[in-house]
Amino acid sequence: MKFAAGLIVGGMLATGCVAMVAQAGGSAEQVEAQPVVSFQFDRAGVSVPKYTLKVLEDGNGSYQADVLPGVAPAAGTPTEHVSRAIKLTPGMAAKIFKAARDLKYFNVECEAKLKNVANTGTKTLSYAGPDGRGSCVYNYSENKNVTMLTDTFLGIAFTLDEARRLAFLHRFDRLGLDAEMDSLTEEAKAGRALELGTIAPTLTSIANDTAVMERVRVRAEKLLELAKVQ
């Protein structure tokens, strides 16, 4: 039964990757030749209640999310769908795929056998490629590699959503950029905002806008420098 489920998941991932690589400038042949790791997150009551990150071994990938629009949406606001191609650094892609293979393509028990654990969202890690396939679903895991991958994908997703928030503030509330950029800077220093290069165009737009406060522009420039280091 688990093997059959893995085949279904693998087929869905492969289909989705055709469009993903096309967006990033690749071809269907590249998809067939490369494995893909996917992370899906689902939790009601947060600003991004559902999203999926998919990454190919060359770092190309996609981000699909249902988000609450704006920065502080009212209760009951309908979600909007976000879809974009991404490109991770080679080191990050290698880290993700090494962990996936160490975890036997996610053919492992990810969920911790603890009781009364707070709900932090349903998470699904999946792998599909010529060398294997599998997936596991969990809320909380004690496996160090699963935890590392979870933190990694959460950090990437956080950064990608920051691009949306920054773009919104840049357009509608430039004064609000001050606090938001300060928060992003702190998250990046703490290692909770990862792969800043994926939002370089947004940061560059802010850094080059003379209508924005100077300290905000300086923070944007420093984050762009940090992106190069990451």
mmCIF file of C-alpha atoms in Angstrom:
data_model
loop_
_atom_site.group_PDB
_atom_site.id
_atom_site.type_symbol
_atom_site.label_atom_id
_atom_site.label_comp_id
_atom_site.label_asym_id
_atom_site.label_seq_id
_atom_site.Cartn_x
_atom_site.Cartn_y
_atom_site.Cartn_z
ATOM 1 C CA MET A 1 0.000 0.000 0.000
ATOM 2 C CA LYS A 2 2.810 2.412 0.928
ATOM 3 C CA PHE A 3 4.637 1.610 -2.316
ATOM 4 C CA ALA A 4 1.479 2.290 -4.341
ATOM 5 C CA ALA A 5 0.988 5.599 -2.556
ATOM 6 C CA GLY A 6 4.576 6.480 -3.363
ATOM 7 C CA LEU A 7 3.948 5.835 -7.054
ATOM 8 C CA ILE A 8 0.952 8.159 -7.001
ATOM 9 C CA VAL A 9 2.891 10.908 -5.222
ATOM 10 C CA GLY A 10 5.834 10.464 -7.571
ATOM 11 C CA GLY A 11 3.612 10.760 -10.616
ATOM 12 C CA MET A 12 2.050 13.952 -9.307
ATOM 13 C CA LEU A 13 5.462 15.446 -8.559
ATOM 14 C CA ALA A 14 6.804 14.605 -11.996
ATOM 15 C CA THR A 15 3.797 16.203 -13.687
ATOM 16 C CA GLY A 16 4.146 19.349 -11.622
ATOM 17 C CA CYS A 17 7.856 19.590 -12.361
ATOM 18 C CA VAL A 18 7.307 19.819 -16.104
ATOM 19 C CA ALA A 19 5.587 23.166 -15.631
ATOM 20 C CA MET A 20 8.063 24.148 -12.910
ATOM 21 C CA VAL A 21 11.169 23.763 -15.073
ATOM 22 C CA ALA A 22 9.434 25.356 -18.038
ATOM 23 C CA GLN A 23 8.892 28.443 -15.880
ATOM 24 C CA ALA A 24 12.548 28.440 -14.872
ATOM 25 C CA GLY A 25 13.708 28.132 -18.482
ATOM 26 C CA GLY A 26 14.332 24.375 -18.594
ATOM 27 C CA SER A 27 12.839 21.541 -20.603
ATOM 28 C CA ALA A 28 10.696 18.471 -19.979
ATOM 29 C CA GLU A 29 13.759 16.324 -20.688
ATOM 30 C CA GLN A 30 15.571 17.985 -17.767
ATOM 31 C CA VAL A 31 12.657 17.072 -15.491
ATOM 32 C CA GLU A 32 12.816 13.410 -16.430
ATOM 33 C CA ALA A 33 16.558 13.356 -15.773
ATOM 34 C CA GLN A 34 16.412 15.014 -12.364
ATOM 35 C CA PRO A 35 14.889 13.931 -9.050
ATOM 36 C CA VAL A 36 12.678 16.334 -7.132
ATOM 37 C CA VAL A 37 12.174 16.969 -3.420
ATOM 38 C CA SER A 38 8.880 18.479 -2.310
ATOM 39 C CA PHE A 39 7.751 20.035 0.967
ATOM 40 C CA GLN A 40 4.061 20.700 1.563
ATOM 41 C CA PHE A 41 2.717 22.696 4.503
ATOM 42 C CA ASP A 42 -0.912 22.973 5.591
ATOM 43 C CA ARG A 43 -2.140 24.875 8.641
ATOM 44 C CA ALA A 44 -5.249 26.971 9.140
ATOM 45 C CA GLY A 45 -5.091 30.325 10.914
ATOM 46 C CA VAL A 46 -1.749 31.601 9.605
ATOM 47 C CA SER A 47 -0.952 34.133 6.875
ATOM 48 C CA VAL A 48 0.099 31.375 4.446
ATOM 49 C CA PRO A 49 -2.192 28.467 5.327
ATOM 50 C CA LYS A 50 -1.016 26.234 2.489
ATOM 51 C CA TYR A 51 2.033 26.039 0.265
ATOM 52 C CA THR A 52 4.255 23.620 -1.620
ATOM 53 C CA LEU A 53 7.947 24.003 -2.389
ATOM 54 C CA LYS A 54 9.500 21.774 -5.060
ATOM 55 C CA VAL A 55 13.225 21.642 -5.755
ATOM 56 C CA LEU A 56 15.177 19.929 -8.514
ATOM 57 C CA GLU A 57 18.757 18.814 -7.911
ATOM 58 C CA ASP A 58 20.137 21.698 -9.989
ATOM 59 C CA GLY A 59 18.415 24.170 -7.652
ATOM 60 C CA ASN A 60 15.551 25.128 -9.943
ATOM 61 C CA GLY A 61 12.171 24.869 -8.283
ATOM 62 C CA SER A 62 8.742 26.305 -7.671
ATOM 63 C CA TYR A 63 6.679 27.877 -4.910
ATOM 64 C CA GLN A 64 2.900 27.440 -4.954
ATOM 65 C CA ALA A 65 0.963 29.031 -2.106
ATOM 66 C CA ASP A 66 -2.461 30.131 -0.941
ATOM 67 C CA VAL A 67 -1.904 33.354 0.991
ATOM 68 C CA LEU A 68 -3.964 35.910 2.841
ATOM 69 C CA PRO A 69 -3.418 39.147 0.865
ATOM 70 C CA GLY A 70 -1.803 42.254 2.306
ATOM 71 C CA VAL A 71 0.092 42.413 5.584
ATOM 72 C CA ALA A 72 -2.677 42.337 8.208
ATOM 73 C CA PRO A 73 -5.776 40.872 6.520
ATOM 74 C CA ALA A 74 -9.121 40.882 8.320
ATOM 75 C CA ALA A 75 -10.649 37.641 9.576
ATOM 76 C CA GLY A 76 -12.473 35.760 6.851
ATOM 77 C CA THR A 77 -10.433 37.294 4.011
ATOM 78 C CA PRO A 78 -10.248 34.836 1.095
ATOM 79 C CA THR A 79 -6.829 33.564 0.097
ATOM 80 C CA GLU A 80 -5.045 34.392 -3.125
ATOM 81 C CA HIS A 81 -2.881 31.946 -5.070
ATOM 82 C CA VAL A 82 0.810 32.678 -5.589
ATOM 83 C CA SER A 83 2.881 30.785 -8.138
ATOM 84 C CA ARG A 84 6.514 31.481 -8.947
ATOM 85 C CA ALA A 85 9.688 29.802 -10.111
ATOM 86 C CA ILE A 86 12.676 29.873 -7.754
ATOM 87 C CA LYS A 87 16.379 29.120 -7.933
ATOM 88 C CA LEU A 88 18.223 27.881 -4.843
ATOM 89 C CA THR A 89 21.961 28.083 -4.320
ATOM 90 C CA PRO A 90 23.960 24.942 -5.208
ATOM 91 C CA GLY A 91 24.916 24.406 -1.569
ATOM 92 C CA MET A 92 21.323 24.526 -0.407
ATOM 93 C CA ALA A 93 20.146 22.131 -3.124
ATOM 94 C CA ALA A 94 22.939 19.689 -2.268
ATOM 95 C CA LYS A 95 22.056 19.875 1.436
ATOM 96 C CA ILE A 96 18.393 19.099 0.729
ATOM 97 C CA PHE A 97 19.099 16.132 -1.528
ATOM 98 C CA LYS A 98 21.735 14.623 0.743
ATOM 99 C CA ALA A 99 19.282 14.659 3.634
ATOM 100 C CA ALA A 100 16.530 13.175 1.460
ATOM 101 C CA ARG A 101 18.748 10.265 0.459
ATOM 102 C CA ASP A 102 19.988 9.761 4.003
ATOM 103 C CA LEU A 103 16.298 9.457 4.939
ATOM 104 C CA LYS A 104 15.806 6.686 2.349
ATOM 105 C CA TYR A 105 13.744 8.957 0.058
ATOM 106 C CA PHE A 106 11.391 9.593 3.007
ATOM 107 C CA ASN A 107 10.437 5.956 3.326
ATOM 108 C CA VAL A 108 10.742 6.380 7.090
ATOM 109 C CA GLU A 109 8.497 7.180 10.028
ATOM 110 C CA CYS A 110 8.689 10.968 10.337
ATOM 111 C CA GLU A 111 6.088 11.559 13.040
ATOM 112 C CA ALA A 112 7.304 11.518 16.642
ATOM 113 C CA LYS A 113 5.520 9.090 18.949
ATOM 114 C CA LEU A 114 4.810 11.767 21.533
ATOM 115 C CA LYS A 115 1.431 12.666 22.976
ATOM 116 C CA ASN A 116 -0.107 16.104 23.443
ATOM 117 C CA VAL A 117 2.158 17.798 20.897
ATOM 118 C CA ALA A 118 0.941 21.196 19.712
ATOM 119 C CA ASN A 119 -0.310 21.388 16.145
ATOM 120 C CA THR A 120 2.334 23.215 14.114
ATOM 121 C CA GLY A 121 0.869 22.261 10.751
ATOM 122 C CA THR A 122 0.670 19.135 8.633
ATOM 123 C CA LYS A 123 3.902 18.685 6.715
ATOM 124 C CA THR A 124 4.707 16.312 3.871
ATOM 125 C CA LEU A 125 8.190 15.548 2.568
ATOM 126 C CA SER A 126 8.342 13.743 -0.785
ATOM 127 C CA TYR A 127 11.019 12.483 -3.159
ATOM 128 C CA ALA A 128 10.634 11.283 -6.729
ATOM 129 C CA GLY A 129 13.448 10.342 -9.090
ATOM 130 C CA PRO A 130 15.076 7.543 -11.073
ATOM 131 C CA ASP A 131 16.910 6.381 -7.952
ATOM 132 C CA GLY A 132 13.845 6.089 -5.710
ATOM 133 C CA ARG A 133 10.684 7.650 -4.374
ATOM 134 C CA GLY A 134 8.705 8.001 -1.188
ATOM 135 C CA SER A 135 6.986 10.391 1.202
ATOM 136 C CA CYS A 136 6.135 10.876 4.855
ATOM 137 C CA VAL A 137 3.580 13.036 6.672
ATOM 138 C CA TYR A 138 4.048 14.541 10.119
ATOM 139 C CA ASN A 139 3.218 17.338 12.521
ATOM 140 C CA TYR A 140 6.322 17.057 14.709
ATOM 141 C CA SER A 141 9.418 14.916 14.234
ATOM 142 C CA GLU A 142 12.343 13.976 16.477
ATOM 143 C CA ASN A 143 14.434 12.817 13.509
ATOM 144 C CA LYS A 144 17.295 15.320 13.218
ATOM 145 C CA ASN A 145 17.371 15.205 9.410
ATOM 146 C CA VAL A 146 13.613 15.678 9.154
ATOM 147 C CA THR A 147 13.843 18.582 11.604
ATOM 148 C CA MET A 148 16.696 20.120 9.607
ATOM 149 C CA LEU A 149 14.753 19.848 6.345
ATOM 150 C CA THR A 150 11.640 21.243 8.001
ATOM 151 C CA ASP A 151 13.510 24.268 9.333
ATOM 152 C CA THR A 152 15.180 24.723 5.954
ATOM 153 C CA PHE A 153 11.958 24.716 3.960
ATOM 154 C CA LEU A 154 10.193 26.895 6.532
ATOM 155 C CA GLY A 155 13.052 29.386 6.263
ATOM 156 C CA ILE A 156 12.871 29.449 2.468
ATOM 157 C CA ALA A 157 9.086 29.820 2.524
ATOM 158 C CA PHE A 158 9.360 32.642 5.055
ATOM 159 C CA THR A 159 11.730 34.521 2.744
ATOM 160 C CA LEU A 160 9.494 34.017 -0.273
ATOM 161 C CA ASP A 161 6.464 35.352 1.578
ATOM 162 C CA GLU A 162 8.519 38.321 2.747
ATOM 163 C CA ALA A 163 8.948 39.267 -0.910
ATOM 164 C CA ARG A 164 5.168 39.481 -1.231
ATOM 165 C CA ARG A 165 4.823 41.521 1.956
ATOM 166 C CA LEU A 166 7.657 43.880 1.004
ATOM 167 C CA ALA A 167 6.233 44.403 -2.484
ATOM 168 C CA PHE A 168 2.833 45.221 -0.983
ATOM 169 C CA LEU A 169 4.312 47.740 1.461
ATOM 170 C CA HIS A 170 6.560 49.229 -1.205
ATOM 171 C CA ARG A 171 3.484 49.960 -3.280
ATOM 172 C CA PHE A 172 0.948 50.954 -0.653
ATOM 173 C CA ASP A 173 2.773 51.835 2.598
ATOM 174 C CA ARG A 174 6.409 52.884 2.196
ATOM 175 C CA LEU A 175 6.628 53.946 5.832
ATOM 176 C CA GLY A 176 5.638 50.413 6.816
ATOM 177 C CA LEU A 177 8.750 49.109 5.060
ATOM 178 C CA ASP A 178 10.895 50.307 7.955
ATOM 179 C CA ALA A 179 9.567 47.835 10.525
ATOM 180 C CA GLU A 180 9.191 45.017 7.981
ATOM 181 C CA MET A 181 12.752 45.364 6.722
ATOM 182 C CA ASP A 182 14.045 45.506 10.289
ATOM 183 C CA SER A 183 12.182 42.277 11.075
ATOM 184 C CA LEU A 184 13.532 40.538 7.962
ATOM 185 C CA THR A 185 17.069 41.610 8.847
ATOM 186 C CA GLU A 186 16.757 40.069 12.311
ATOM 187 C CA GLU A 187 15.271 36.856 10.916
ATOM 188 C CA ALA A 188 18.100 36.589 8.402
ATOM 189 C CA LYS A 189 20.731 37.093 11.125
ATOM 190 C CA ALA A 190 19.050 34.385 13.210
ATOM 191 C CA GLY A 191 19.078 31.960 10.265
ATOM 192 C CA ARG A 192 15.303 31.829 9.995
ATOM 193 C CA ALA A 193 15.132 33.666 6.656
ATOM 194 C CA LEU A 194 17.014 31.563 4.106
ATOM 195 C CA GLU A 195 17.957 31.890 0.437
ATOM 196 C CA LEU A 196 17.648 35.669 0.254
ATOM 197 C CA GLY A 197 18.772 35.472 -3.362
ATOM 198 C CA THR A 198 15.294 34.223 -4.283
ATOM 199 C CA ILE A 199 13.919 37.697 -3.475
ATOM 200 C CA ALA A 200 16.809 39.741 -4.878
ATOM 201 C CA PRO A 201 14.600 41.578 -7.422
ATOM 202 C CA THR A 202 12.297 42.816 -4.637
ATOM 203 C CA LEU A 203 15.218 43.930 -2.465
ATOM 204 C CA THR A 204 16.899 45.628 -5.428
ATOM 205 C CA SER A 205 13.722 47.530 -6.258
ATOM 206 C CA ILE A 206 13.575 48.889 -2.704
ATOM 207 C CA ALA A 207 17.305 49.654 -2.544
ATOM 208 C CA ASN A 208 17.101 51.683 -5.767
ATOM 209 C CA ASP A 209 13.980 53.660 -4.838
ATOM 210 C CA THR A 210 15.014 57.147 -3.648
ATOM 211 C CA ALA A 211 11.455 57.738 -2.388
ATOM 212 C CA VAL A 212 12.072 55.119 0.322
ATOM 213 C CA MET A 213 13.738 56.034 3.637
ATOM 214 C CA GLU A 214 17.526 55.832 3.465
ATOM 215 C CA ARG A 215 17.852 53.357 6.339
ATOM 216 C CA VAL A 216 15.403 51.019 4.597
ATOM 217 C CA ARG A 217 17.424 51.231 1.395
ATOM 218 C CA VAL A 218 20.625 50.538 3.346
ATOM 219 C CA ARG A 219 19.061 47.451 4.965
ATOM 220 C CA ALA A 220 17.956 46.222 1.541
ATOM 221 C CA GLU A 221 21.508 46.636 0.228
ATOM 222 C CA LYS A 222 22.945 44.757 3.201
ATOM 223 C CA LEU A 223 20.481 41.911 2.696
ATOM 224 C CA LEU A 224 21.527 41.703 -0.950
ATOM 225 C CA GLU A 225 25.135 41.412 0.225
ATOM 226 C CA LEU A 226 24.115 38.705 2.689
ATOM 227 C CA ALA A 227 22.347 36.857 -0.128
ATOM 228 C CA LYS A 228 25.676 36.552 -1.929
ATOM 229 C CA VAL A 229 27.250 35.031 1.186
ATOM 230 C CA GLN A 230 24.362 32.579 1.667
#
